[in-house]
Tab-separated table of N, CA and C in Angstrom:
chain	number	residue	atom	x	y	z
A	1	THR	N	8.004	3.721	-2.258
A	1	THR	CA	7.450	4.179	-0.999
A	1	THR	C	7.982	3.339	0.147
A	2	GLY	N	7.955	3.921	1.327
A	2	GLY	CA	8.443	3.217	2.505
A	2	GLY	C	7.506	2.096	2.896
A	3	ILE	N	8.061	1.078	3.523
A	3	ILE	CA	7.256	-0.050	3.970
A	3	ILE	C	6.323	0.439	5.074
A	4	GLY	N	5.044	0.182	4.905
A	4	GLY	CA	4.067	0.575	5.909
A	4	GLY	C	3.564	1.998	5.774
A	5	THR	N	4.029	2.721	4.775
A	5	THR	CA	3.581	4.097	4.580
A	5	THR	C	2.254	4.096	3.837
A	6	ASP	N	1.293	4.801	4.368
A	6	ASP	CA	-0.011	4.931	3.724
A	6	ASP	C	-0.053	6.290	3.025
A	7	GLU	N	0.305	6.271	1.741
A	7	GLU	CA	0.376	7.521	0.971
A	7	GLU	C	-0.973	8.220	0.886
A	8	SER	N	-2.059	7.473	0.967
A	8	SER	CA	-3.380	8.081	0.837
A	8	SER	C	-3.641	9.103	1.940
A	9	VAL	N	-3.010	8.941	3.098
A	9	VAL	CA	-3.166	9.911	4.179
A	9	VAL	C	-2.564	11.257	3.765
A	10	PHE	N	-1.357	11.213	3.198
A	10	PHE	CA	-0.729	12.446	2.711
A	10	PHE	C	-1.595	13.102	1.642
A	11	ILE	N	-2.051	12.295	0.705
A	11	ILE	CA	-2.846	12.822	-0.407
A	11	ILE	C	-4.140	13.431	0.106
A	12	THR	N	-4.840	12.725	0.973
A	12	THR	CA	-6.115	13.199	1.509
A	12	THR	C	-5.956	14.529	2.243
A	13	ILE	N	-4.910	14.642	3.037
A	13	ILE	CA	-4.720	15.866	3.824
A	13	ILE	C	-4.193	17.007	2.974
A	14	LEU	N	-3.118	16.771	2.229
A	14	LEU	CA	-2.460	17.869	1.526
A	14	LEU	C	-3.185	18.314	0.263
A	15	ALA	N	-3.820	17.396	-0.454
A	15	ALA	CA	-4.437	17.751	-1.734
A	15	ALA	C	-5.676	18.622	-1.583
A	16	LYS	N	-6.334	18.561	-0.442
A	16	LYS	CA	-7.564	19.349	-0.273
A	16	LYS	C	-7.304	20.740	0.294
A	17	ASN	N	-6.109	20.967	0.784
A	17	ASN	CA	-5.803	22.232	1.455
A	17	ASN	C	-5.298	23.300	0.497
A	18	SER	N	-5.410	24.537	0.944
A	18	SER	CA	-4.774	25.651	0.237
A	18	SER	C	-3.283	25.633	0.565
A	19	PRO	N	-2.460	26.359	-0.209
A	19	PRO	CA	-1.030	26.435	0.140
A	19	PRO	C	-0.797	26.931	1.565
A	20	ALA	N	-1.563	27.920	2.014
A	20	ALA	CA	-1.390	28.443	3.375
A	20	ALA	C	-1.726	27.380	4.420
A	21	GLN	N	-2.763	26.594	4.169
A	21	GLN	CA	-3.115	25.523	5.098
A	21	GLN	C	-2.021	24.455	5.143
A	22	ASN	N	-1.451	24.127	3.985
A	22	ASN	CA	-0.392	23.112	3.967
A	22	ASN	C	0.871	23.597	4.670
A	23	ILE	N	1.164	24.871	4.567
A	23	ILE	CA	2.313	25.417	5.301
A	23	ILE	C	2.054	25.300	6.805
A	24	ALA	N	0.815	25.560	7.219
A	24	ALA	CA	0.459	25.420	8.635
A	24	ALA	C	0.550	23.954	9.076
A	25	VAL	N	0.115	23.019	8.239
A	25	VAL	CA	0.220	21.589	8.548
A	25	VAL	C	1.687	21.206	8.695
A	26	LYS	N	2.515	21.678	7.767
A	26	LYS	CA	3.951	21.390	7.804
A	26	LYS	C	4.571	21.905	9.106
A	27	GLU	N	4.263	23.143	9.472
A	27	GLU	CA	4.815	23.725	10.697
A	27	GLU	C	4.314	22.989	11.939
A	28	ALA	N	3.040	22.620	11.954
A	28	ALA	CA	2.484	21.890	13.101
A	28	ALA	C	3.145	20.522	13.237
A	29	TYR	N	3.340	19.834	12.118
A	29	TYR	CA	4.001	18.521	12.147
A	29	TYR	C	5.414	18.660	12.698
A	30	GLU	N	6.142	19.649	12.192
A	30	GLU	CA	7.531	19.828	12.605
A	30	GLU	C	7.635	20.236	14.073
A	31	ASN	N	6.704	21.044	14.552
A	31	ASN	CA	6.693	21.415	15.968
A	31	ASN	C	6.352	20.222	16.853
A	32	GLU	N	5.424	19.408	16.402
A	32	GLU	CA	4.984	18.245	17.182
A	32	GLU	C	6.024	17.123	17.200
A	33	HIS	N	6.662	16.878	16.053
A	33	HIS	CA	7.545	15.715	15.919
A	33	HIS	C	9.035	16.055	15.906
A	34	GLY	N	9.356	17.335	15.812
A	34	GLY	CA	10.759	17.740	15.830
A	34	GLY	C	11.561	17.309	14.624
A	35	LYS	N	10.877	17.029	13.517
A	35	LYS	CA	11.584	16.684	12.282
A	35	LYS	C	10.812	17.220	11.086
A	36	SER	N	11.495	17.294	9.980
A	36	SER	CA	10.952	17.893	8.779
A	36	SER	C	9.897	16.996	8.119
A	37	LEU	N	8.735	17.565	7.832
A	37	LEU	CA	7.716	16.833	7.096
A	37	LEU	C	8.187	16.568	5.668
A	38	ALA	N	8.840	17.551	5.064
A	38	ALA	CA	9.356	17.359	3.708
A	38	ALA	C	10.387	16.232	3.677
A	39	GLY	N	11.252	16.186	4.673
A	39	GLY	CA	12.249	15.122	4.746
A	39	GLY	C	11.607	13.766	4.926
A	40	MET	N	10.562	13.706	5.727
A	40	MET	CA	9.869	12.441	5.936
A	40	MET	C	9.182	11.989	4.658
A	41	ILE	N	8.530	12.912	3.963
A	41	ILE	CA	7.883	12.569	2.692
A	41	ILE	C	8.932	12.108	1.681
A	42	ALA	N	10.061	12.817	1.621
A	42	ALA	CA	11.118	12.459	0.672
A	42	ALA	C	11.671	11.065	0.940
A	43	SER	N	11.740	10.677	2.205
A	43	SER	CA	12.282	9.357	2.534
A	43	SER	C	11.250	8.240	2.383
A	44	GLU	N	9.967	8.573	2.487
A	44	GLU	CA	8.919	7.550	2.452
A	44	GLU	C	8.248	7.390	1.089
A	45	CYS	N	8.378	8.390	0.222
A	45	CYS	CA	7.707	8.358	-1.077
A	45	CYS	C	8.744	8.496	-2.187
A	46	SER	N	8.327	8.222	-3.411
A	46	SER	CA	9.261	8.331	-4.529
A	46	SER	C	8.526	8.796	-5.782
A	47	GLY	N	9.318	9.131	-6.784
A	47	GLY	CA	8.777	9.469	-8.095
A	47	GLY	C	7.880	10.683	-8.103
A	48	ASN	N	6.879	10.615	-8.966
A	48	ASN	CA	5.958	11.735	-9.133
A	48	ASN	C	5.156	12.025	-7.878
A	49	LEU	N	4.814	10.976	-7.127
A	49	LEU	CA	4.077	11.200	-5.881
A	49	LEU	C	4.897	12.046	-4.921
A	50	LYS	N	6.165	11.709	-4.773
A	50	LYS	CA	7.043	12.489	-3.895
A	50	LYS	C	7.103	13.939	-4.356
A	51	MET	N	7.296	14.146	-5.661
A	51	MET	CA	7.398	15.512	-6.175
A	51	MET	C	6.102	16.285	-5.941
A	52	CYS	N	4.977	15.648	-6.167
A	52	CYS	CA	3.685	16.320	-5.965
A	52	CYS	C	3.454	16.683	-4.506
A	53	LEU	N	3.734	15.739	-3.608
A	53	LEU	CA	3.529	16.015	-2.185
A	53	LEU	C	4.452	17.116	-1.690
A	54	LEU	N	5.711	17.109	-2.145
A	54	LEU	CA	6.642	18.165	-1.742
A	54	LEU	C	6.204	19.514	-2.299
A	55	ALA	N	5.655	19.507	-3.505
A	55	ALA	CA	5.147	20.757	-4.098
A	55	ALA	C	4.024	21.340	-3.263
A	56	LEU	N	3.193	20.467	-2.698
A	56	LEU	CA	2.063	20.933	-1.899
A	56	LEU	C	2.484	21.560	-0.571
A	57	LEU	N	3.739	21.341	-0.169
A	57	LEU	CA	4.218	21.921	1.098
A	57	LEU	C	4.742	23.351	0.929
A	58	LEU	N	4.839	23.824	-0.292
A	58	LEU	CA	5.345	25.174	-0.559
A	58	LEU	C	4.267	26.012	-1.219
A	59	ASP	N	4.355	27.320	-1.034
A	59	ASP	CA	3.469	28.165	-1.811
A	59	ASP	C	3.946	28.101	-3.262
A	60	PRO	N	3.072	28.358	-4.230
A	60	PRO	CA	3.432	28.167	-5.632
A	60	PRO	C	4.685	28.917	-6.083
A	61	ALA	N	4.864	30.161	-5.674
A	61	ALA	CA	6.039	30.923	-6.104
A	61	ALA	C	7.333	30.257	-5.632
A	62	ASN	N	7.346	29.781	-4.400
A	62	ASN	CA	8.541	29.105	-3.892
A	62	ASN	C	8.786	27.788	-4.604
A	63	TRP	N	7.734	27.052	-4.912
A	63	TRP	CA	7.902	25.787	-5.640
A	63	TRP	C	8.523	26.050	-7.014
A	64	PHE	N	8.012	27.041	-7.716
A	64	PHE	CA	8.559	27.342	-9.032
A	64	PHE	C	9.985	27.875	-8.935
A	65	ALA	N	10.310	28.595	-7.870
A	65	ALA	CA	11.692	29.050	-7.663
A	65	ALA	C	12.624	27.850	-7.501
A	66	VAL	N	12.205	26.856	-6.741
A	66	VAL	CA	13.000	25.632	-6.575
A	66	VAL	C	13.167	24.920	-7.911
A	67	ARG	N	12.085	24.825	-8.676
A	67	ARG	CA	12.158	24.161	-9.989
A	67	ARG	C	13.089	24.918	-10.928
A	68	LEU	N	13.069	26.254	-10.874
A	68	LEU	CA	14.003	27.033	-11.701
A	68	LEU	C	15.445	26.735	-11.304
A	69	LYS	N	15.715	26.729	-10.010
A	69	LYS	CA	17.075	26.431	-9.533
A	69	LYS	C	17.515	25.066	-10.042
A	70	ASP	N	16.633	24.078	-9.964
A	70	ASP	CA	16.952	22.743	-10.473
A	70	ASP	C	17.240	22.775	-11.972
A	71	SER	N	16.551	23.644	-12.704
A	71	SER	CA	16.759	23.760	-14.146
A	71	SER	C	18.131	24.325	-14.487
A	72	PHE	N	18.726	25.072	-13.558
A	72	PHE	CA	20.030	25.688	-13.797
A	72	PHE	C	21.192	24.829	-13.332
A	73	LYS	N	20.908	23.692	-12.682
A	73	LYS	CA	21.968	22.834	-12.150
A	73	LYS	C	22.644	22.039	-13.253
A	74	GLY	N	23.880	21.672	-12.977
A	74	GLY	CA	24.592	20.775	-13.885
A	74	GLY	C	25.094	21.474	-15.130
A	75	PHE	N	25.382	20.688	-16.110
A	75	PHE	CA	25.934	21.191	-17.364
A	75	PHE	C	24.816	21.774	-18.214
A	76	GLY	N	24.841	23.075	-18.402
A	76	GLY	CA	23.818	23.729	-19.205
A	76	GLY	C	22.557	24.006	-18.413
A	77	THR	N	21.607	24.597	-19.101
A	77	THR	CA	20.328	24.952	-18.500
A	77	THR	C	19.230	24.182	-19.208
A	78	SER	N	18.252	23.743	-18.468
A	78	SER	CA	17.097	23.078	-19.068
A	78	SER	C	16.153	24.164	-19.578
A	79	ASP	N	16.392	24.601	-20.816
A	79	ASP	CA	15.594	25.675	-21.398
A	79	ASP	C	14.110	25.344	-21.413
A	80	ARG	N	13.805	24.088	-21.653
A	80	ARG	CA	12.404	23.670	-21.712
A	80	ARG	C	11.703	23.932	-20.379
A	81	SER	N	12.361	23.566	-19.281
A	81	SER	CA	11.759	23.784	-17.958
A	81	SER	C	11.597	25.268	-17.663
A	82	VAL	N	12.616	26.045	-17.960
A	82	VAL	CA	12.553	27.486	-17.719
A	82	VAL	C	11.408	28.105	-18.514
A	83	CYS	N	11.303	27.727	-19.787
A	83	CYS	CA	10.225	28.263	-20.625
A	83	CYS	C	8.853	27.860	-20.108
A	84	ARG	N	8.723	26.632	-19.642
A	84	ARG	CA	7.433	26.185	-19.099
A	84	ARG	C	7.065	26.967	-17.852
A	85	ILE	N	8.038	27.161	-16.980
A	85	ILE	CA	7.754	27.847	-15.716
A	85	ILE	C	7.415	29.310	-15.960
A	86	LEU	N	8.247	29.988	-16.717
A	86	LEU	CA	8.041	31.422	-16.905
A	86	LEU	C	6.987	31.736	-17.956
A	87	GLY	N	6.869	30.881	-18.956
A	87	GLY	CA	5.928	31.135	-20.047
A	87	GLY	C	4.490	30.844	-19.707
A	88	CYS	N	4.259	30.075	-18.675
A	88	CYS	CA	2.883	29.695	-18.302
A	88	CYS	C	2.299	30.592	-17.223
A	89	HIS	N	2.997	31.642	-16.880
A	89	HIS	CA	2.516	32.530	-15.818
A	89	HIS	C	2.421	33.955	-16.331
A	90	ASP	N	1.500	34.693	-15.737
A	90	ASP	CA	1.387	36.099	-16.107
A	90	ASP	C	2.499	36.897	-15.421
A	91	LYS	N	2.575	38.158	-15.747
A	91	LYS	CA	3.662	39.011	-15.244
A	91	LYS	C	3.703	39.058	-13.720
A	92	ALA	N	2.540	39.163	-13.090
A	92	ALA	CA	2.492	39.232	-11.623
A	92	ALA	C	3.041	37.945	-11.005
A	93	ASP	N	2.674	36.800	-11.568
A	93	ASP	CA	3.189	35.522	-11.058
A	93	ASP	C	4.694	35.413	-11.256
A	94	VAL	N	5.178	35.828	-12.428
A	94	VAL	CA	6.616	35.766	-12.706
A	94	VAL	C	7.379	36.652	-11.724
A	95	LEU	N	6.835	37.803	-11.403
A	95	LEU	CA	7.483	38.682	-10.424
A	95	LEU	C	7.524	38.032	-9.041
A	96	ARG	N	6.442	37.337	-8.652
A	96	ARG	CA	6.434	36.616	-7.371
A	96	ARG	C	7.459	35.476	-7.376
A	97	ILE	N	7.544	34.768	-8.490
A	97	ILE	CA	8.524	33.686	-8.612
A	97	ILE	C	9.939	34.258	-8.536
A	98	ALA	N	10.175	35.367	-9.229
A	98	ALA	CA	11.495	36.004	-9.207
A	98	ALA	C	11.859	36.461	-7.798
A	99	GLN	N	10.903	37.016	-7.075
A	99	GLN	CA	11.151	37.456	-5.699
A	99	GLN	C	11.443	36.254	-4.802
A	100	ALA	N	10.691	35.182	-4.977
A	100	ALA	CA	10.924	33.972	-4.184
A	100	ALA	C	12.314	33.391	-4.495
A	101	TYR	N	12.694	33.393	-5.750
A	101	TYR	CA	14.010	32.905	-6.162
A	101	TYR	C	15.111	33.763	-5.509
A	102	GLU	N	14.944	35.061	-5.590
A	102	GLU	CA	15.921	35.985	-5.023
A	102	GLU	C	16.033	35.781	-3.500
A	103	ASN	N	14.901	35.643	-2.834
A	103	ASN	CA	14.908	35.435	-1.374
A	103	ASN	C	15.602	34.134	-0.993
A	104	LYS	N	15.382	33.107	-1.791
A	104	LYS	CA	15.889	31.776	-1.469
A	104	LYS	C	17.365	31.594	-1.864
A	105	TYR	N	17.730	32.126	-3.022
A	105	TYR	CA	19.068	31.838	-3.577
A	105	TYR	C	19.957	33.061	-3.735
A	106	GLY	N	19.416	34.246	-3.439
A	106	GLY	CA	20.215	35.460	-3.500
A	106	GLY	C	20.532	35.833	-4.874
C-alpha cells in the first residue's frame, strides 16, 4: 500500500455500496479530481485488497468479463479460472457476462 494511504476508507465506502452506487462514487471521484479512481487504487493498494477494491468499482458482469480476458492471456488458457467464472453462474448471469465481454473486447 502507498505511504499514508488509509485503506479502511476505501473499504468502508465501497464495501457497503451496491455496484450501481460504487459506479456513481467512481464517476463522482473522477469528475471531482480529474483522474481515475481505479488508477489511484491500483497505485496505492496491492495484492488481494487491490483486486477486491477494483472489483467493487465494476458491475459484476464487467468484472467477470475482465477476469475471463485475463484467463485467456499469455501461453494457454487458465481453464480453472474459466470454469470457476462460468460454472458458478446461472444461464442469465453467463449471458450478461458474455455480453459484457463482447462489449468490452469485441
